[in-house]
GROMACS .gro file of C-alpha atoms in nm:
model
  440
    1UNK     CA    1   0.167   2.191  -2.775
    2UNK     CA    2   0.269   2.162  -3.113
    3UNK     CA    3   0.674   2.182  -3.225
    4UNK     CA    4   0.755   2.330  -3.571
    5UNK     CA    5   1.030   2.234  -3.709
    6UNK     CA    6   1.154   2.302  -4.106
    7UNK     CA    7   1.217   2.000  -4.338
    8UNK     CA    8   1.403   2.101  -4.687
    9UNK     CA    9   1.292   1.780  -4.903
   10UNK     CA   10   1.567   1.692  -5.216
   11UNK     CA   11   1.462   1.567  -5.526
   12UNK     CA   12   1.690   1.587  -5.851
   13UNK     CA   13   1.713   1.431  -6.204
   14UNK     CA   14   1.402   1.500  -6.432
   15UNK     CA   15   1.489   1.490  -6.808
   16UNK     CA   16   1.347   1.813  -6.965
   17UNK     CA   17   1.053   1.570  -7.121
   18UNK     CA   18   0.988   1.466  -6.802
   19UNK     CA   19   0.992   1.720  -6.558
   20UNK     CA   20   0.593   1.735  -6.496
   21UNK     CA   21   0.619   1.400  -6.336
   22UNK     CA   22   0.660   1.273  -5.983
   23UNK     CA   23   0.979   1.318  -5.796
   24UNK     CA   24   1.150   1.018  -5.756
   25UNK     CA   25   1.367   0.959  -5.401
   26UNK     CA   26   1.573   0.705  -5.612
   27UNK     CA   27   1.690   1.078  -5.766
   28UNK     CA   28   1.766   1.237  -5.396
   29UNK     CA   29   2.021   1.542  -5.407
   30UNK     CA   30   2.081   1.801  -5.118
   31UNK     CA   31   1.881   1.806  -4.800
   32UNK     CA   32   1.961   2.244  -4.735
   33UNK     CA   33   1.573   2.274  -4.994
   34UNK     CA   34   1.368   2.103  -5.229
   35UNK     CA   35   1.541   2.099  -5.557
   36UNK     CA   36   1.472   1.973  -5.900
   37UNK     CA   37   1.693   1.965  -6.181
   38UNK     CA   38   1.763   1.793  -6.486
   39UNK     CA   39   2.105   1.783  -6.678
   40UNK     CA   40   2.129   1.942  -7.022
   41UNK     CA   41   2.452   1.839  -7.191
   42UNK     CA   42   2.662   2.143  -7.366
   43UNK     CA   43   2.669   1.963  -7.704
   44UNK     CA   44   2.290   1.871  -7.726
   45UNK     CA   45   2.165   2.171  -7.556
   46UNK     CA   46   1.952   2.397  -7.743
   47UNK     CA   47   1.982   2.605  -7.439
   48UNK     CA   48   2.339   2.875  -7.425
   49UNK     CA   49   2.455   2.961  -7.155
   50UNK     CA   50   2.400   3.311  -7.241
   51UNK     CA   51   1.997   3.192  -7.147
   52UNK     CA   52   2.086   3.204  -6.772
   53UNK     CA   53   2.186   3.546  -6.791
   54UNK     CA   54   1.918   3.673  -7.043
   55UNK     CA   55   1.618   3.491  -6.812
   56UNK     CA   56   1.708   3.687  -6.531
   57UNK     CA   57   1.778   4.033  -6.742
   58UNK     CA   58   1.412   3.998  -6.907
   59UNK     CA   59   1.262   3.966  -6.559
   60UNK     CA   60   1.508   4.257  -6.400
   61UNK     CA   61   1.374   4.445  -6.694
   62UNK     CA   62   1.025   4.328  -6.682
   63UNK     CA   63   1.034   4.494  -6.305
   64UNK     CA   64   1.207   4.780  -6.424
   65UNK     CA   65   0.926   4.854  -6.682
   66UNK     CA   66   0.638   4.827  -6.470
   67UNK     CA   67   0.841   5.065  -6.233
   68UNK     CA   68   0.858   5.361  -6.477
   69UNK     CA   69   0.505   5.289  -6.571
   70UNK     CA   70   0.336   5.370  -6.224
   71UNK     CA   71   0.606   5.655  -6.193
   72UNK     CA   72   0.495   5.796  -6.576
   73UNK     CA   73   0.148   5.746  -6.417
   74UNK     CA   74   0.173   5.903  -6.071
   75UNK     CA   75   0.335   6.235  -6.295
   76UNK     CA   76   0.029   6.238  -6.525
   77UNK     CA   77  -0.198   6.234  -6.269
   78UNK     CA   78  -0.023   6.524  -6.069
   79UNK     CA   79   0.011   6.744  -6.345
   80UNK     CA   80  -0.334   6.715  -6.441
   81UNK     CA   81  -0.463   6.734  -6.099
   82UNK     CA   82  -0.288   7.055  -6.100
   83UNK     CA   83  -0.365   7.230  -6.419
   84UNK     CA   84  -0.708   7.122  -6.511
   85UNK     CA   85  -0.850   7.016  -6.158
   86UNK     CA   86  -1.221   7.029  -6.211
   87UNK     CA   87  -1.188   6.788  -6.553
   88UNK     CA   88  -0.965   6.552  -6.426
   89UNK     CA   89  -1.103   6.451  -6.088
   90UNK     CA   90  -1.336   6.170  -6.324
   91UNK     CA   91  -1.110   5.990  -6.518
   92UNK     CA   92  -0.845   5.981  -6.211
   93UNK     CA   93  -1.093   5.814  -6.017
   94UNK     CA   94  -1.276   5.623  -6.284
   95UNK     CA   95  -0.998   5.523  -6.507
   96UNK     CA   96  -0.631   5.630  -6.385
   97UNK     CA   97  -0.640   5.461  -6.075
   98UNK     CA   98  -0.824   5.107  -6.200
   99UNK     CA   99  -0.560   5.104  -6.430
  100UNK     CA  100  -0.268   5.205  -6.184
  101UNK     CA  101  -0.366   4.940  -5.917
  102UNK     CA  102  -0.470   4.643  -6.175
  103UNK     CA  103  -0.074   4.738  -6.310
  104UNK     CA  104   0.042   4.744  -5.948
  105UNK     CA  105  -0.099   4.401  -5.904
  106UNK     CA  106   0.078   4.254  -6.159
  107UNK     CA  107   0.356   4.276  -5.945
  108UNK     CA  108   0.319   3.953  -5.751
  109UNK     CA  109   0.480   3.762  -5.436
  110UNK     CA  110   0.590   3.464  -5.730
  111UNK     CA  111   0.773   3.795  -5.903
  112UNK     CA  112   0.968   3.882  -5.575
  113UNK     CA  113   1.332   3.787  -5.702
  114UNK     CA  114   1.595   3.818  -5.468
  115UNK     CA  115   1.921   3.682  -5.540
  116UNK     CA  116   2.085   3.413  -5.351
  117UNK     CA  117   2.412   3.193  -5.334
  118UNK     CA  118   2.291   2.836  -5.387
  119UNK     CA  119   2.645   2.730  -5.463
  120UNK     CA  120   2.692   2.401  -5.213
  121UNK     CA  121   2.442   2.234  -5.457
  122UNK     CA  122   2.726   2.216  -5.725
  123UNK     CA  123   2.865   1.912  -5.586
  124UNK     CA  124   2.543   1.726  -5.618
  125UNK     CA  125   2.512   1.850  -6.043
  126UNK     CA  126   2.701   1.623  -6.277
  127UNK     CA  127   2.643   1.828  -6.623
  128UNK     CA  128   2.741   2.166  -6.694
  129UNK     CA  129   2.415   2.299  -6.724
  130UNK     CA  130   2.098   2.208  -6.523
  131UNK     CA  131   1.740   2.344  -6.468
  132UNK     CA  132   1.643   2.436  -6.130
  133UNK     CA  133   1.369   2.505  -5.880
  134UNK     CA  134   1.357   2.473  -5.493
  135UNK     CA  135   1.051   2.535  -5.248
  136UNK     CA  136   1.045   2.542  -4.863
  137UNK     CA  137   0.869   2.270  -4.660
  138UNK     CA  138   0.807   2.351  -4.291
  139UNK     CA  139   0.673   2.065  -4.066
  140UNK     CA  140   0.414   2.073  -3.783
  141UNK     CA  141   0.441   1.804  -3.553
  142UNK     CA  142   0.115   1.616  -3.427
  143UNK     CA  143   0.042   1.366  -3.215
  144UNK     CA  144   0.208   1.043  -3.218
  145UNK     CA  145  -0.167   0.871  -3.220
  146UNK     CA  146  -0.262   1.081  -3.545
  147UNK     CA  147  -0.183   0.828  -3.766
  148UNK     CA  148   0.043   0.953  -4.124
  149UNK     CA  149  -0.168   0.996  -4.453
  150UNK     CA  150  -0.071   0.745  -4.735
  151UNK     CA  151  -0.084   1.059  -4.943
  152UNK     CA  152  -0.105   1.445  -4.887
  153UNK     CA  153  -0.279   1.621  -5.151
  154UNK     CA  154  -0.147   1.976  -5.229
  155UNK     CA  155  -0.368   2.239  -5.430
  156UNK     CA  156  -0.138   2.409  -5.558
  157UNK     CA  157   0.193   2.365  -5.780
  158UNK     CA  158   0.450   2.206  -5.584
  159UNK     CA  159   0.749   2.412  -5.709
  160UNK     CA  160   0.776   2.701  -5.920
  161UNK     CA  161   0.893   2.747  -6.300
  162UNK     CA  162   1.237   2.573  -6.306
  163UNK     CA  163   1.541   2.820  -6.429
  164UNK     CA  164   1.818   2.700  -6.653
  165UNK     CA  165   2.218   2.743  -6.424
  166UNK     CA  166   2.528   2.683  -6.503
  167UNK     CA  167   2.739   2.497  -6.234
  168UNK     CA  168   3.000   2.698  -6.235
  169UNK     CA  169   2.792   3.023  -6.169
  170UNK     CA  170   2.555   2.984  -5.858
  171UNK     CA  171   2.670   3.233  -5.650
  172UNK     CA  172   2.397   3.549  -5.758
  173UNK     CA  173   2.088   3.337  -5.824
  174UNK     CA  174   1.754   3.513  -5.861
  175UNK     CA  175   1.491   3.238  -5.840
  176UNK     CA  176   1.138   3.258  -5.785
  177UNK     CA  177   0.927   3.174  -5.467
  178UNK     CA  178   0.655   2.983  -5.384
  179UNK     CA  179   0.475   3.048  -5.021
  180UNK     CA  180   0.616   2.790  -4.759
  181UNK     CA  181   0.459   2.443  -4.810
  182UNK     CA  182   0.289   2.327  -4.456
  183UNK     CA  183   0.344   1.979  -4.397
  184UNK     CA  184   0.199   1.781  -4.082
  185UNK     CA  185   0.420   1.483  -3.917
  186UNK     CA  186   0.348   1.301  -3.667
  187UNK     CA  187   0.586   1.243  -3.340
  188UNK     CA  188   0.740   0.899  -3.260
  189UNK     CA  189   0.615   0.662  -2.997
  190UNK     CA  190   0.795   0.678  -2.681
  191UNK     CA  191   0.933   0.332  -2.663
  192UNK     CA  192   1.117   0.089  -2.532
  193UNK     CA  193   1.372   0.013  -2.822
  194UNK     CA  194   1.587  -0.229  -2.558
  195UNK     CA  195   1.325  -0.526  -2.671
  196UNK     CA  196   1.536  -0.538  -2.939
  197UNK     CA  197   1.813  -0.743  -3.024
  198UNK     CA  198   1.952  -0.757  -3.417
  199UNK     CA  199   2.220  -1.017  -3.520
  200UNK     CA  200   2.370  -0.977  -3.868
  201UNK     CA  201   2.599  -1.221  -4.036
  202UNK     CA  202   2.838  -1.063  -4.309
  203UNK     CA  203   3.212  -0.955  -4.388
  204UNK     CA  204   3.432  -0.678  -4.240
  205UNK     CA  205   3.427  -0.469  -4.553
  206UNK     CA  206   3.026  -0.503  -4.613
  207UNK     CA  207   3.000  -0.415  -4.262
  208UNK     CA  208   3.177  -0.078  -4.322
  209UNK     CA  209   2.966   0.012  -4.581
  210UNK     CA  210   2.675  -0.046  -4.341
  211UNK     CA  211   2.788   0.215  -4.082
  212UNK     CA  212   2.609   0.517  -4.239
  213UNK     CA  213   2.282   0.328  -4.269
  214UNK     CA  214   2.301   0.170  -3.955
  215UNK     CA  215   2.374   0.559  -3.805
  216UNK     CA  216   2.010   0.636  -3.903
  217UNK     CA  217   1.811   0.426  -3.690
  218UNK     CA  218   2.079   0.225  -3.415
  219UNK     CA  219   2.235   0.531  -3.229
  220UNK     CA  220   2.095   0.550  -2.832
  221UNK     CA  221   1.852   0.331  -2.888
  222UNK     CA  222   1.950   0.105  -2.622
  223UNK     CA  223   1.864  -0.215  -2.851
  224UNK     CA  224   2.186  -0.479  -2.897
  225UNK     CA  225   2.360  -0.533  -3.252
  226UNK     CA  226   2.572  -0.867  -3.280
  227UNK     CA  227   2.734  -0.930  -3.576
  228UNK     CA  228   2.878  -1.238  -3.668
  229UNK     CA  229   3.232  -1.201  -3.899
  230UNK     CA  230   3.485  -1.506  -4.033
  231UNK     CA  231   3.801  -1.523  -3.897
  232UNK     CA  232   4.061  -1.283  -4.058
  233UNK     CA  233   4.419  -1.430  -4.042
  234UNK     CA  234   4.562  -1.107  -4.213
  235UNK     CA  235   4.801  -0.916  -3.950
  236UNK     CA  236   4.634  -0.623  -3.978
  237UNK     CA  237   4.327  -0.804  -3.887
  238UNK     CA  238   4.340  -0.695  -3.513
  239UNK     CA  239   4.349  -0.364  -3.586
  240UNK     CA  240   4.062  -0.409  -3.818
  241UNK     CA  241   3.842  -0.518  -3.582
  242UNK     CA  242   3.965  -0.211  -3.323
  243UNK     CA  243   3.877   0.052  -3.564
  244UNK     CA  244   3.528  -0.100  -3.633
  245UNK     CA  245   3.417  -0.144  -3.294
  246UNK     CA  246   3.590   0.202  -3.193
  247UNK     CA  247   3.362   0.358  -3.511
  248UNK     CA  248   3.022   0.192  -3.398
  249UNK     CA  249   3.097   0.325  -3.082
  250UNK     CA  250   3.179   0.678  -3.148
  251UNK     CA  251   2.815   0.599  -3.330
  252UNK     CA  252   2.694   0.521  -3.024
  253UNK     CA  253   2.586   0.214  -3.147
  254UNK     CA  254   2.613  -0.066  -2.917
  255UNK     CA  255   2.792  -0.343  -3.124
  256UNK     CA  256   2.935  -0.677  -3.022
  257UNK     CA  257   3.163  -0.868  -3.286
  258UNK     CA  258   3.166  -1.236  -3.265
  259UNK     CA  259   3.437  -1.425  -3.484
  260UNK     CA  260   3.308  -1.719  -3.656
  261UNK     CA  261   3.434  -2.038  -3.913
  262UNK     CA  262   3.107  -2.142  -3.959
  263UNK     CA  263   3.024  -2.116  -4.319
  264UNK     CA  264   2.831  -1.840  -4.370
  265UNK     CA  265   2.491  -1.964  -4.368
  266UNK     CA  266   2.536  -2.199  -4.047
  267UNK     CA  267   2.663  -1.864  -3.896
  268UNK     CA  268   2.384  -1.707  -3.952
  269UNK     CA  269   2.158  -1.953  -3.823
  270UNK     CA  270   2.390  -1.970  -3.511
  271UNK     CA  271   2.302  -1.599  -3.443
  272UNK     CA  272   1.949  -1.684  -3.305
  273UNK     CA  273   2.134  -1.859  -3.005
  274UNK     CA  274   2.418  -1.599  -2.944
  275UNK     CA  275   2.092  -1.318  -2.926
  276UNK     CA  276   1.964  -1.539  -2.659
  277UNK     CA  277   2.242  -1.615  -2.457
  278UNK     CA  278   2.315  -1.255  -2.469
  279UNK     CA  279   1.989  -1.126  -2.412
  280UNK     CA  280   1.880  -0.875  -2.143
  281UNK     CA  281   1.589  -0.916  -1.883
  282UNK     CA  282   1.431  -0.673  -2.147
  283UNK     CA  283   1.480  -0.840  -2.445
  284UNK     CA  284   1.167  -0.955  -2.639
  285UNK     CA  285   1.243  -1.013  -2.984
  286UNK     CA  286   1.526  -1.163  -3.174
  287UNK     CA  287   1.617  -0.979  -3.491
  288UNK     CA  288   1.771  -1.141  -3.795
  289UNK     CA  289   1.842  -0.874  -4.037
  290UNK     CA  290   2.122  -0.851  -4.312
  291UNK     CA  291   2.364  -0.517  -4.331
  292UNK     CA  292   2.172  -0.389  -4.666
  293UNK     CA  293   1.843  -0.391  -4.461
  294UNK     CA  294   1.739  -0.046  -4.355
  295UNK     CA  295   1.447   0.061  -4.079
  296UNK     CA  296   1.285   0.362  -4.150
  297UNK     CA  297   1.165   0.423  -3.784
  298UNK     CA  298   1.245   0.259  -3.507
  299UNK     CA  299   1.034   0.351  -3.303
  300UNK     CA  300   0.785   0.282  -3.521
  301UNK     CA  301   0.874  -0.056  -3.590
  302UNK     CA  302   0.878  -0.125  -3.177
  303UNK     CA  303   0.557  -0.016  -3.166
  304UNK     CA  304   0.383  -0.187  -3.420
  305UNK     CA  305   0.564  -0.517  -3.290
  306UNK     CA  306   0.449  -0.407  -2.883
  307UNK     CA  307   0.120  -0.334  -3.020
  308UNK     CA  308   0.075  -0.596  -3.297
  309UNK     CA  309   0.216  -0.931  -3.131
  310UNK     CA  310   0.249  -1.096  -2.824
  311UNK     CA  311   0.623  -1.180  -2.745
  312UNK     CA  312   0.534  -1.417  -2.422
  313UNK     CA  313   0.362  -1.664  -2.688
  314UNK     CA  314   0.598  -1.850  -2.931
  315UNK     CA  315   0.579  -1.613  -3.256
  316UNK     CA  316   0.792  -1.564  -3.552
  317UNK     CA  317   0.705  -1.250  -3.749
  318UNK     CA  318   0.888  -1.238  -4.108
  319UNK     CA  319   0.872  -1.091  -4.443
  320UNK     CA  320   0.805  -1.240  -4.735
  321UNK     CA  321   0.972  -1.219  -5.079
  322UNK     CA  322   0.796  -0.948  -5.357
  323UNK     CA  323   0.898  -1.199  -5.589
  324UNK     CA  324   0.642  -1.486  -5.720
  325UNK     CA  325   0.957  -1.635  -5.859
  326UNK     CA  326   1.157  -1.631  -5.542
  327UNK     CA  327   0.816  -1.782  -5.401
  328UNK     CA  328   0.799  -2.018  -5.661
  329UNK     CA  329   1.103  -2.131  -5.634
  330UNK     CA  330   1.160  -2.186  -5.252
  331UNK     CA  331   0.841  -2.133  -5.115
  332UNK     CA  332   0.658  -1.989  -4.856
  333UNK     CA  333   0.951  -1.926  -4.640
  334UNK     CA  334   1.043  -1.616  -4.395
  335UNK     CA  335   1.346  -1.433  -4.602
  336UNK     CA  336   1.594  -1.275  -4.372
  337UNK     CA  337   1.653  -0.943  -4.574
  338UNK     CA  338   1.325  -0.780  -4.450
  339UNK     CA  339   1.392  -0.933  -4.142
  340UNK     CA  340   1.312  -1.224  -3.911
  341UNK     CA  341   1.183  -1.152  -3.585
  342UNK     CA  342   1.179  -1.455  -3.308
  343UNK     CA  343   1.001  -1.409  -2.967
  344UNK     CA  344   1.204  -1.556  -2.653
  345UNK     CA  345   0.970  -1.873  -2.580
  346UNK     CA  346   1.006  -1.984  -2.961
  347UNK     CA  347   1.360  -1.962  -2.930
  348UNK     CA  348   1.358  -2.153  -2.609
  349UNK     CA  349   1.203  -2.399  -2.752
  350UNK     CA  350   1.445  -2.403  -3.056
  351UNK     CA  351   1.818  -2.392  -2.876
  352UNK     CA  352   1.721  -2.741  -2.690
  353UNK     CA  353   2.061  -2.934  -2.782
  354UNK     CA  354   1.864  -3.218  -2.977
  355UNK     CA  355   1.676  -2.972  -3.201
  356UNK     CA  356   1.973  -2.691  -3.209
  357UNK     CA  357   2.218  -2.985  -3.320
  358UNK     CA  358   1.974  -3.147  -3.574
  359UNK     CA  359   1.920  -2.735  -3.715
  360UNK     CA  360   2.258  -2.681  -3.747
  361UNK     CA  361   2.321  -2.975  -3.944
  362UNK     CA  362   2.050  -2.859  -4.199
  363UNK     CA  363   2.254  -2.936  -4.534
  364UNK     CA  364   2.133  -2.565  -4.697
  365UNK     CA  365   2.339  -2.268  -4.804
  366UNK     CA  366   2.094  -1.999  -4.731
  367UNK     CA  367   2.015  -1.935  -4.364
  368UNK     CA  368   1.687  -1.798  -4.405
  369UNK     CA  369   1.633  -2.147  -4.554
  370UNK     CA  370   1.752  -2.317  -4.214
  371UNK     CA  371   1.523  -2.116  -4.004
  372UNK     CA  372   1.234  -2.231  -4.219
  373UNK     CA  373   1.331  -2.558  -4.232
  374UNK     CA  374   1.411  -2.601  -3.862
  375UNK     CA  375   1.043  -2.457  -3.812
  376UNK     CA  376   0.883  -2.643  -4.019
  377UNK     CA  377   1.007  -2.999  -3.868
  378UNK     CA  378   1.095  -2.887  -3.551
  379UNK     CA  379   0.808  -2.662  -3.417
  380UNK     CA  380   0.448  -2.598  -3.438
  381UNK     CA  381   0.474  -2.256  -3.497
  382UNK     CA  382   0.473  -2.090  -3.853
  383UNK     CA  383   0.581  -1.736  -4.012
  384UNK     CA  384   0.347  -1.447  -3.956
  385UNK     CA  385   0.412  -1.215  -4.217
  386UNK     CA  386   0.395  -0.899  -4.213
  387UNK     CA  387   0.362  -0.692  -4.468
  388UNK     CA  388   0.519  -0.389  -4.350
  389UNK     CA  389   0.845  -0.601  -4.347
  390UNK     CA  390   1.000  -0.526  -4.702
  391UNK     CA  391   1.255  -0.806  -4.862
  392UNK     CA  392   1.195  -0.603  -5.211
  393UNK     CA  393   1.342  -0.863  -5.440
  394UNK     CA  394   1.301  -0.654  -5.737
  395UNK     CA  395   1.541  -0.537  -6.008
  396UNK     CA  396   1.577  -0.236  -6.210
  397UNK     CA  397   1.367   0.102  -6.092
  398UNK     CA  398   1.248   0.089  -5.719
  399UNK     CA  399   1.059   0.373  -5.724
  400UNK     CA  400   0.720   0.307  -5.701
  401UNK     CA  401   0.768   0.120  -5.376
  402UNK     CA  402   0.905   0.452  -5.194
  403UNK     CA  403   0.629   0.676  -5.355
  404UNK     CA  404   0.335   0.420  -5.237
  405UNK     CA  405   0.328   0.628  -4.977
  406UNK     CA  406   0.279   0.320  -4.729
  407UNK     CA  407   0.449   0.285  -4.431
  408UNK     CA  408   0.724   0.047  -4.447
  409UNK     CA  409   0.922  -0.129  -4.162
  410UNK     CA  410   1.195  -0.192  -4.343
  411UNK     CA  411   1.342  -0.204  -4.650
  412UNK     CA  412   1.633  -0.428  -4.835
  413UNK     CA  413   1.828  -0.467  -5.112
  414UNK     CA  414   1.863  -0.078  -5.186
  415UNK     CA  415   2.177  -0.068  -5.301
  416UNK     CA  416   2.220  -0.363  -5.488
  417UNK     CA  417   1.946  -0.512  -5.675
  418UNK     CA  418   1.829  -0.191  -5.719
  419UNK     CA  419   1.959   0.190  -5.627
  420UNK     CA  420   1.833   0.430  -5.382
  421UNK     CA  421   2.051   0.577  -5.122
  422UNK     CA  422   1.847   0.558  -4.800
  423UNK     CA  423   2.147   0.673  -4.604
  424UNK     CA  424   2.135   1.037  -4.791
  425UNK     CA  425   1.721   0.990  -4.781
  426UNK     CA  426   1.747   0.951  -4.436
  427UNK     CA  427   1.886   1.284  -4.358
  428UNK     CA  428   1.565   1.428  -4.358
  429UNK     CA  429   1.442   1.274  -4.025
  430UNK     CA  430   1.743   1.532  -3.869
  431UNK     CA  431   1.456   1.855  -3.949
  432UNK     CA  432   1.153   1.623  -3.876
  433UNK     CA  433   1.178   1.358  -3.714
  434UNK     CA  434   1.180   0.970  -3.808
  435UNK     CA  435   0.824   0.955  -3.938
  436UNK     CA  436   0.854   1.199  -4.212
  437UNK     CA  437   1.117   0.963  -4.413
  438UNK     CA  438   0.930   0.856  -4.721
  439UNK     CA  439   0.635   1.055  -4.625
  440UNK     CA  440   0.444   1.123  -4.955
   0.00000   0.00000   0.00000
């Protein structure tokens, strides 16, 4: 059976030079309907305000004029039907009523203005004045074998002409319509998400900035988060810690704070044996993320590891960098943003006190680095990397990675070598589902 649900895609910010190209979800907005707009500042417009109004009048009258038309039409024909009946039944039917039902069809389903109150999109428009268009997406999920198209082709426009607002009017909108845009998703994987255990090592503040993007993909799934803090000697610090682990929770997000005066990148290396003293009969991988890396799907991601890997061998699936500087530079080395993934028997083999010891007194600052390095003199095994994992060391516009279209594990760095709020992004999987975020 399939489930229908309706997904309202957001996409703002095309300059009016620009607004035949590509949405970009670096330029999200609302998530209540697909929206585009572009700002047109008041003293560089070549647009008044008076537009708004006029647009909408020269429609209103457009409909009013085709109106008294068929009516002026329908009287001709009556009068002449009546008076001269033998010399008018002809031209009625060979002329009048071509005419009257090619004018009738002018009157189109894209014509069909009825006004609405789009008003709780003003707090998402920065200029006075913006254009605007919106189209309905409703989604049809399939199977979660059917697996999701790199790209969807649509034959047809995806939104309709865009229509110049002002903010502070929104209330009586008529806008155009498009028919409702069909788009297929595919269900998640029932999984076991409990196979996974993450361990992040960062501050208090950074790790309340993290909440919202941890709220996407953490909540009931039954996998372990331990996050490794310094100490905090402030008085307030108790209370600090209280409110965090009383807002993970009321996240249902099953967190576990661990204070440590490690420096930080010895702390983070020192994660891989609190996950494995804390792990559950369940547990099969060991999950070294940092709080700016984002999953997509979970669900996904389990099942690409469940049906990609074999935990009960010694395995370390990593990303590497984007970057052939960063590669360059330190090598071909698993980096931690995209995530580090250790299977129980390598880690076994890692925490014996002679190797852990020797590891820990790795003199590096980065403890991506340490993991490498403890590998590489310490163990047989190397990095598998996966593509799918995302470090995205990249600068400036990060577009193009989200509208590849490819399915991506995870993704890092999104809000600070480059911007994209994934948290807001995210929203969409509320109307379909995990696998529709980034869906192209």
């Amino acid at each position: 059976m399939r489930v229908t649900s309706t997904m309202h895609l957001p996409v703002q910010g095309f300059s009016k030079d620009k607004c035949k190209r590509k949405p970009r979800l670096s330029e999200i907005s609302d998530l209540s309907f697909i929206s585009i707009y572009h700002p047109i500042p008041v003293e560089s417009s070549r647009y008044p305000l008076v537009m708004i109004s006029s647009r909408l009048d020269l429609s209103r009258q457009r409909h009013r004029c085709l109106l008294i038309s068929l009516s002026l039409t329908l009287l001709i024909i009556s009068w002449s039907t009546l008076l001269f009946p033998a010399q008018t039944t002809r031209p009625i039917k060979h002329t009048i009523l071509p005419y009257a039902k090619a004018l009738l069809n002018t009157v189109t389903a894209h014509d069909d203005l009825s006004t609405q109150d789009i008003s709780h999109i003003a707090r998402h428009v920065g200029t006075p004045t913006f254009e605007y268009a919106r189209r309905k997406i409703q989604t049809h999920h399939t199977p979660a074998e059917e697996e999701r198209p790199s790209l969807i082709s649509i034959p047809q426009p995806l939104l309709p002409e865009f229509h110049l607002l002002s903010k502070d009017n929104l209330t009586q909108i008529s806008l155009p319509s498009l028919p409702v845009l069909a788009l297929n998703v595919p269900l998640s994987h029932q999984v076991d998400t409990s196979i996974l255990s993450f361990g992040i090592s960062t501050k208090v503040t950074r790790l309340k900035y993290a909440l919202p993007q941890l709220q996407h993909w953490l909540p009931h799934s039954n996998a372990q988060l331990h996050v490794s803090i310094p100490p905090d000697t402030s008085p307030s610090s108790s209370n600090t810690f209280q409110e965090i682990e009383l807002a993970f929770a009321a996240a249902s997000i099953n967190l576990t704070l661990h204070i440590s005066s490690l420096p930080f990148a010895k702390s983070y290396f020192n994660l891989i044996k609190t996950l494995y003293e804390a792990r559950t009969p369940r547990t099969k991988w060991l999950v070294l993320v940092d709080d700016d890396t984002f999953i997509p799907s979970l669900p996904h991601l389990t099942h690409h590891l469940s049906t990609t890997y074999d935990a009960q061998k010694e395995v370390m699936i990593a990303a590497l960098s984007d970057s052939l500087t960063q590669i360059a530079q330190l090598g071909m080395l698993p980096f931690g943003g995209g995530g580090i993934f250790l299977s129980i028997p390598l880690t076994a083999s890692l925490i014996q006190p002679e190797i852990w010891d020797a590891c820990l007194a790795l003199p590096n600052d980065q403890g991506d680095q340490i993991v490498n390095e403890c590998l590489n003199a310490y163990s047989s095994v190397r990095p598998t990397f996966d593509h799918g994992l995302q470090q995205m060391d990249i600068k400036g516009d990060g577009s193009g990675y989200f509208e590849s279209g490819r399915r991506m594990l995870t993704v890092h760095h999104w809000r600070t070598w480059y911007v994209v709020d994934v948290t807001l992004a995210s929203n969409v999987s509320k109307v379909c589902g995990f696998e529709c975020v980034f869906q192209r």
